[in-house]
Coordinates of C-alpha atoms in Angstrom, one line a residue:
M919 CA 367.1 186.4 164.7
Q920 CA 363.1 187.3 165.4
Q921 CA 362.7 186.9 169.0
C922 CA 359.1 186.1 170.9
K923 CA 357.9 189.4 172.2
S924 CA 356.5 187.9 175.1
C925 CA 359.3 185.6 175.9
L926 CA 362.5 185.8 174.4
L927 CA 362.5 183.2 172.6
P928 CA 364.4 183.0 169.4
E929 CA 363.3 182.1 166.2
T930 CA 366.1 179.4 165.5
H931 CA 364.3 177.5 169.0
E932 CA 363.2 173.8 168.4
T933 CA 359.2 173.4 167.1
I934 CA 359.1 177.6 167.7
Q935 CA 356.7 178.9 165.6
Y936 CA 355.1 183.1 166.0
D937 CA 351.8 185.2 165.7
K938 CA 350.8 188.0 163.7
K939 CA 351.2 189.9 167.0
G940 CA 354.6 188.4 167.7
S941 CA 354.2 186.3 169.9
C942 CA 355.1 182.4 170.2
N943 CA 353.2 179.1 170.2
I944 CA 354.8 177.9 173.4
C945 CA 353.4 181.4 174.7
S946 CA 350.4 180.6 174.1
Q947 CA 350.0 176.9 175.5
H948 CA 351.0 178.6 178.6
S949 CA 347.9 180.8 178.6
Y950 CA 346.4 178.1 177.7
K951 CA 347.1 175.7 180.8
N952 CA 347.2 178.7 183.4
E953 CA 343.9 179.7 182.5
I954 CA 342.1 177.1 179.9
I955 CA 342.8 173.5 182.1
N956 CA 340.8 172.3 185.1
W957 CA 343.6 171.2 187.2
D958 CA 341.3 170.3 188.9
K959 CA 340.0 167.5 187.0
K960 CA 342.7 166.7 185.2
N961 CA 343.9 165.5 189.3
E962 CA 340.4 163.4 189.2
Q963 CA 342.2 161.5 186.0
L964 CA 345.5 161.3 187.5
K965 CA 343.9 159.6 191.5
D966 CA 341.6 156.7 187.9
I967 CA 345.4 156.0 186.9
I968 CA 346.2 155.1 190.2
K969 CA 343.5 153.3 191.6
Q970 CA 343.5 151.0 188.1
H971 CA 347.7 150.0 189.5
K972 CA 347.8 150.6 193.2
N973 CA 348.3 147.6 195.1
K974 CA 347.8 145.0 191.9
Y975 CA 351.4 144.2 191.4
D976 CA 354.6 144.3 193.1
Y977 CA 355.0 147.5 193.1
D978 CA 352.5 150.4 192.5
C979 CA 354.6 152.3 190.0
I980 CA 358.4 153.1 188.5
V981 CA 359.9 155.8 188.2
P982 CA 363.0 157.3 185.9
F983 CA 365.3 159.0 187.7
S984 CA 368.6 161.2 188.0
G985 CA 367.8 163.1 191.4
G986 CA 367.9 166.5 188.8
K987 CA 364.8 168.8 190.6
D988 CA 362.2 167.5 188.1
S989 CA 362.7 163.9 189.0
T990 CA 362.9 164.4 192.3
Y991 CA 359.5 166.0 192.5
T992 CA 358.1 164.0 191.2
L993 CA 359.5 160.9 193.3
W994 CA 358.6 162.8 196.3
Y995 CA 355.2 163.8 194.8
L996 CA 354.4 159.8 194.2
K997 CA 355.5 158.9 197.7
K998 CA 353.7 161.9 199.7
I999 CA 351.9 162.7 198.2
L1000 CA 350.1 159.5 196.7
N1001 CA 351.9 157.7 199.0
L1002 CA 352.8 155.0 196.5
K1003 CA 355.3 152.4 196.4
C1004 CA 358.0 153.2 194.2
L1005 CA 360.8 151.4 192.4
V1006 CA 363.1 153.8 191.1
V1007 CA 365.0 153.8 188.0
T1008 CA 368.1 155.7 187.6
F1009 CA 370.7 155.3 183.8
D1010 CA 373.3 156.2 184.8
H1011 CA 375.0 158.6 182.0
G1012 CA 378.9 158.3 183.2
F1013 CA 379.0 162.7 183.8
Y1014 CA 376.3 162.4 187.5
R1015 CA 378.1 165.7 190.0
P1016 CA 378.8 165.0 192.6
K1017 CA 376.4 166.9 194.2
L1018 CA 373.9 165.5 192.4
I1019 CA 374.9 161.9 193.9
E1020 CA 374.4 163.7 197.4
N1021 CA 371.5 164.9 196.5
R1022 CA 370.1 161.4 195.0
E1023 CA 371.3 159.4 198.1
R1024 CA 369.7 161.6 200.5
T1025 CA 366.6 161.6 198.5
F1026 CA 366.0 157.6 198.9
K1027 CA 366.9 157.5 202.3
I1028 CA 364.6 160.2 203.6
L1029 CA 361.4 159.0 201.1
G1030 CA 362.4 155.0 201.7
V1031 CA 362.1 154.3 198.1
D1032 CA 364.1 150.8 196.7
S1033 CA 366.2 151.6 193.7
I1034 CA 368.1 150.5 190.9
N1035 CA 371.2 152.2 189.3
F1036 CA 372.6 150.7 186.1
T1037 CA 376.3 152.2 184.6
P1038 CA 376.3 151.3 181.1
N1039 CA 379.9 149.7 179.5
W1040 CA 381.8 153.0 179.4
E1041 CA 383.8 151.9 176.3
L1042 CA 380.2 151.5 174.9
V1043 CA 379.7 155.0 176.2
K1044 CA 382.7 157.1 174.7
R1045 CA 382.0 155.0 171.2
L1046 CA 378.4 156.2 171.6
M1047 CA 379.0 159.6 172.2
L1048 CA 381.7 160.3 169.2
E1049 CA 379.4 159.2 166.4
S1050 CA 376.4 160.9 168.2
L1051 CA 378.7 163.9 167.9
I1052 CA 380.3 163.3 164.5
R1053 CA 376.6 162.6 162.8
K1054 CA 374.4 164.7 164.9
G1055 CA 376.8 167.6 167.4
D1056 CA 375.2 166.2 169.5
F1057 CA 377.3 163.9 171.8
C1058 CA 374.2 163.1 174.4
W1059 CA 372.3 160.6 172.3
H1060 CA 373.4 157.5 174.5
C1061 CA 372.1 159.0 177.9
H1062 CA 369.0 160.6 176.0
S1063 CA 368.5 157.3 174.4
G1064 CA 369.1 155.2 177.9
I1065 CA 366.8 157.2 179.6
F1066 CA 363.8 157.0 178.5
S1067 CA 364.6 153.2 177.3
Y1068 CA 366.1 151.4 179.9
P1069 CA 363.1 152.1 183.5
M1070 CA 360.8 150.8 180.2
H1071 CA 363.3 147.2 180.2
I1072 CA 363.1 147.2 183.6
A1073 CA 358.9 147.7 183.1
I1074 CA 358.7 144.1 181.7
K1075 CA 361.2 143.0 183.5
F1076 CA 359.5 143.3 187.1
N1077 CA 355.4 143.3 185.7
V1078 CA 355.4 147.1 186.4
P1079 CA 352.6 148.4 183.8
L1080 CA 352.7 152.6 185.1
I1081 CA 355.8 154.3 184.7
V1082 CA 356.0 158.1 186.0
W1083 CA 358.4 160.7 184.5
G1084 CA 358.4 164.4 185.4
E1085 CA 357.4 167.3 182.9
T1086 CA 355.5 167.4 180.2
Q1087 CA 357.3 168.7 176.5
A1088 CA 353.9 170.8 176.0
E1089 CA 355.4 172.8 179.1
Y1090 CA 359.0 174.0 177.1
T1091 CA 358.2 172.5 173.0
A1092 CA 355.3 172.3 170.8
Y1093 CA 356.1 168.6 170.0
Y1094 CA 353.2 168.3 172.0
S1095 CA 350.6 170.4 173.0
Y1096 CA 348.4 171.4 176.4
K1097 CA 345.7 172.3 174.0
D1098 CA 346.3 168.9 172.3
T1099 CA 346.6 166.5 175.3
E1100 CA 343.5 168.2 177.2
E1101 CA 341.6 164.9 176.7
Q1102 CA 344.4 162.2 175.9
N1103 CA 347.4 162.6 178.1
E1104 CA 351.2 163.6 176.4
E1105 CA 351.8 158.9 176.2
V1106 CA 356.0 158.9 176.6
D1107 CA 355.9 156.8 174.2
E1108 CA 357.7 154.5 171.1
K1109 CA 356.4 157.7 169.1
R1110 CA 357.4 159.9 171.5
F1111 CA 360.8 158.8 172.0
N1112 CA 361.2 158.8 167.5
R1113 CA 360.1 162.0 167.0
F1114 CA 362.8 163.8 169.6
I1115 CA 364.7 162.3 172.1
N1116 CA 367.1 159.4 170.4
L1117 CA 368.1 162.3 167.5
G1118 CA 366.4 160.5 164.7
V1119 CA 368.7 157.9 165.3
T1120 CA 367.6 154.1 166.6
A1121 CA 370.3 152.1 168.0
D1122 CA 369.7 149.6 164.8
D1123 CA 371.4 153.0 163.1
M1124 CA 373.4 153.4 165.5
Y1125 CA 374.8 149.5 165.2
L1126 CA 374.7 150.3 161.6
R1127 CA 376.9 152.9 161.7
L1128 CA 379.4 152.0 164.5
N1129 CA 379.6 148.9 162.0
G1130 CA 381.1 145.6 163.7
E1131 CA 382.5 147.6 165.9
V1132 CA 379.6 146.2 169.1
E1133 CA 377.6 144.0 168.8
K1134 CA 373.5 144.6 168.8
R1135 CA 373.3 143.0 172.1
D1136 CA 375.2 145.5 173.5
L1137 CA 372.6 148.4 172.3
L1138 CA 370.1 146.7 173.5
P1139 CA 369.5 149.3 176.9
F1140 CA 369.4 152.0 174.4
S1141 CA 367.0 150.4 172.3
Y1142 CA 362.9 151.1 172.7
P1143 CA 361.0 147.4 173.8
H1144 CA 359.3 146.0 171.5
I1145 CA 355.2 147.1 171.1
E1146 CA 354.1 143.2 172.1
M1147 CA 356.2 143.4 175.6
L1148 CA 354.7 146.4 176.7
K1149 CA 351.1 145.8 175.9
K1150 CA 351.3 142.1 177.1
I1151 CA 352.5 143.2 180.6
K1152 CA 349.3 147.0 179.5
S1153 CA 352.6 149.1 180.4
K1154 CA 350.9 153.1 180.7
S1155 CA 353.8 155.3 181.4
V1156 CA 352.6 159.0 182.1
C1157 CA 353.8 162.7 182.7
L1158 CA 353.0 163.9 186.4
G1159 CA 352.8 167.3 184.7
S1160 CA 349.7 166.0 182.7
Y1161 CA 348.1 165.9 185.9
I1162 CA 349.5 169.1 187.7
S1163 CA 350.6 172.4 186.8
W1164 CA 354.4 172.6 186.5
N1165 CA 356.3 174.9 188.0
P1166 CA 359.7 174.2 188.0
K1167 CA 360.6 177.5 190.5
K1168 CA 358.3 176.7 192.8
Q1169 CA 359.1 172.4 193.3
S1170 CA 362.9 173.4 193.6
E1171 CA 362.4 175.9 197.4
L1172 CA 360.2 172.6 197.9
I1173 CA 362.2 170.0 197.6
K1174 CA 365.0 171.8 199.0
K1175 CA 362.8 172.3 202.1
E1176 CA 361.2 168.6 202.0
L1177 CA 364.4 166.3 201.4
G1178 CA 367.3 169.2 202.0
W1179 CA 367.5 169.5 198.3
K1180 CA 371.0 171.2 197.4
G1181 CA 371.2 173.3 193.9
D1182 CA 374.6 173.2 192.8
E1183 CA 376.1 176.0 190.9
V1184 CA 376.5 175.2 186.7
E1185 CA 379.0 176.3 183.9
N1186 CA 376.3 179.2 182.2
V1187 CA 374.1 178.9 184.6
P1188 CA 372.9 182.1 186.4
P1189 CA 372.9 182.1 190.2
E1190 CA 369.1 182.7 191.2
Y1191 CA 368.7 179.5 188.9
D1192 CA 371.1 177.0 191.0
Y1193 CA 368.4 173.9 190.8
E1194 CA 368.5 174.0 187.1
K1195 CA 370.7 171.1 185.1
I1196 CA 372.5 170.4 188.1
E1197 CA 373.2 167.1 186.9
C1198 CA 375.6 166.6 184.0
Y1199 CA 379.5 167.7 184.1
M1200 CA 379.0 168.2 180.7
Q1201 CA 375.6 170.8 180.7
G1202 CA 378.5 173.7 180.2
V1203 CA 380.4 172.2 177.0
R1204 CA 376.9 171.1 175.5
D1205 CA 375.1 175.0 176.2
Y1206 CA 378.2 176.3 173.9
I1207 CA 377.4 173.6 170.8
K1208 CA 373.7 174.6 171.3
Y1209 CA 375.1 178.8 171.0
L1210 CA 377.3 177.2 167.9
K1211 CA 374.5 176.2 166.4
R1212 CA 371.7 177.6 167.6
G1213 CA 372.3 181.4 168.8
Y1214 CA 371.0 180.8 172.0
S1215 CA 371.6 178.1 175.5
R1216 CA 370.2 177.9 178.4
P1217 CA 369.8 181.6 180.1
S1218 CA 367.8 182.1 177.4
H1219 CA 365.6 179.4 178.2
L1220 CA 365.0 180.0 182.4
S1221 CA 364.2 183.4 181.6
A1222 CA 362.1 183.0 178.5
I1223 CA 360.2 180.4 181.6
D1224 CA 360.2 182.9 184.9
L1225 CA 359.1 185.8 181.8
R1226 CA 355.6 183.9 181.4
N1227 CA 355.6 182.8 184.8
K1228 CA 355.6 186.8 185.5
V1229 CA 359.1 186.1 188.0
I1230 CA 361.4 188.7 185.9
T1231 CA 361.1 191.8 184.2
K1232 CA 362.1 191.6 180.5
E1233 CA 364.9 194.1 181.2
K1234 CA 366.3 191.4 183.6
A1235 CA 366.1 189.1 180.9
K1236 CA 368.2 190.5 178.2
E1237 CA 370.6 191.2 180.8
N1238 CA 370.2 187.4 181.9
I1239 CA 370.6 186.6 178.1

């Protein structure tokens, strides 16, 4: 199996391509991010967006939030650096680990934010997980669809146009590219949702596949809101990682220091990456299924990031893998 000469990601990684030298397009994007992008200019773009929304609504923005490293850093940055009034929206997929819940509660108290936690019907979740596993070899449809659709429904209900997510997809895959989005930043919209978030299965598809087991309205939290409803509130859904240079290792160190955020022991994750994927009880099972399908798992992904950031050697990366 072919691997990237630089980051060691294999050819089974989604969206990957190799150049004549054997390096992958994800590494190329990372080089572009570090060497070409003017992050001062990007930060000014963010300030302009904030200016358009701050103090104009009941909340300045909505922050979709799991309590993992990326959403925690995003919330910290928006609250402490940009001084925004944030409405935090959590979609509870049903598998949060105890330490993650402790982190979340501590973070909310320290930062002082309003929050909404939504937990879908467990009987429905079980049906969705089984159908998703059978159809796609991935039981996480309800989680991914809900995480990216439910906050948009809340934005409409509360009339809060600005929704701010964490890292961009250009950071890890080539569904989007830093090169392509330097002027037109990656929007977290319905096109993105259907491109890779929902496994190619809409809520309407799932309704048909469950063949009358559920009502169509039961699937509303997993469906993307109608575009006219989003236009009505003039929604703008963006990634913080489009405007600041993303570095999960450094950001994890910061939230540990500032918020008392704690890492955790996670199946198949090397202990030095205690900040990674601490959200879900099912992470080890999901990694195993990914290994069966693609021939690699979480340690390859983590090692690739560190190789691009030049903080580990190839020997160490191979040992991890």
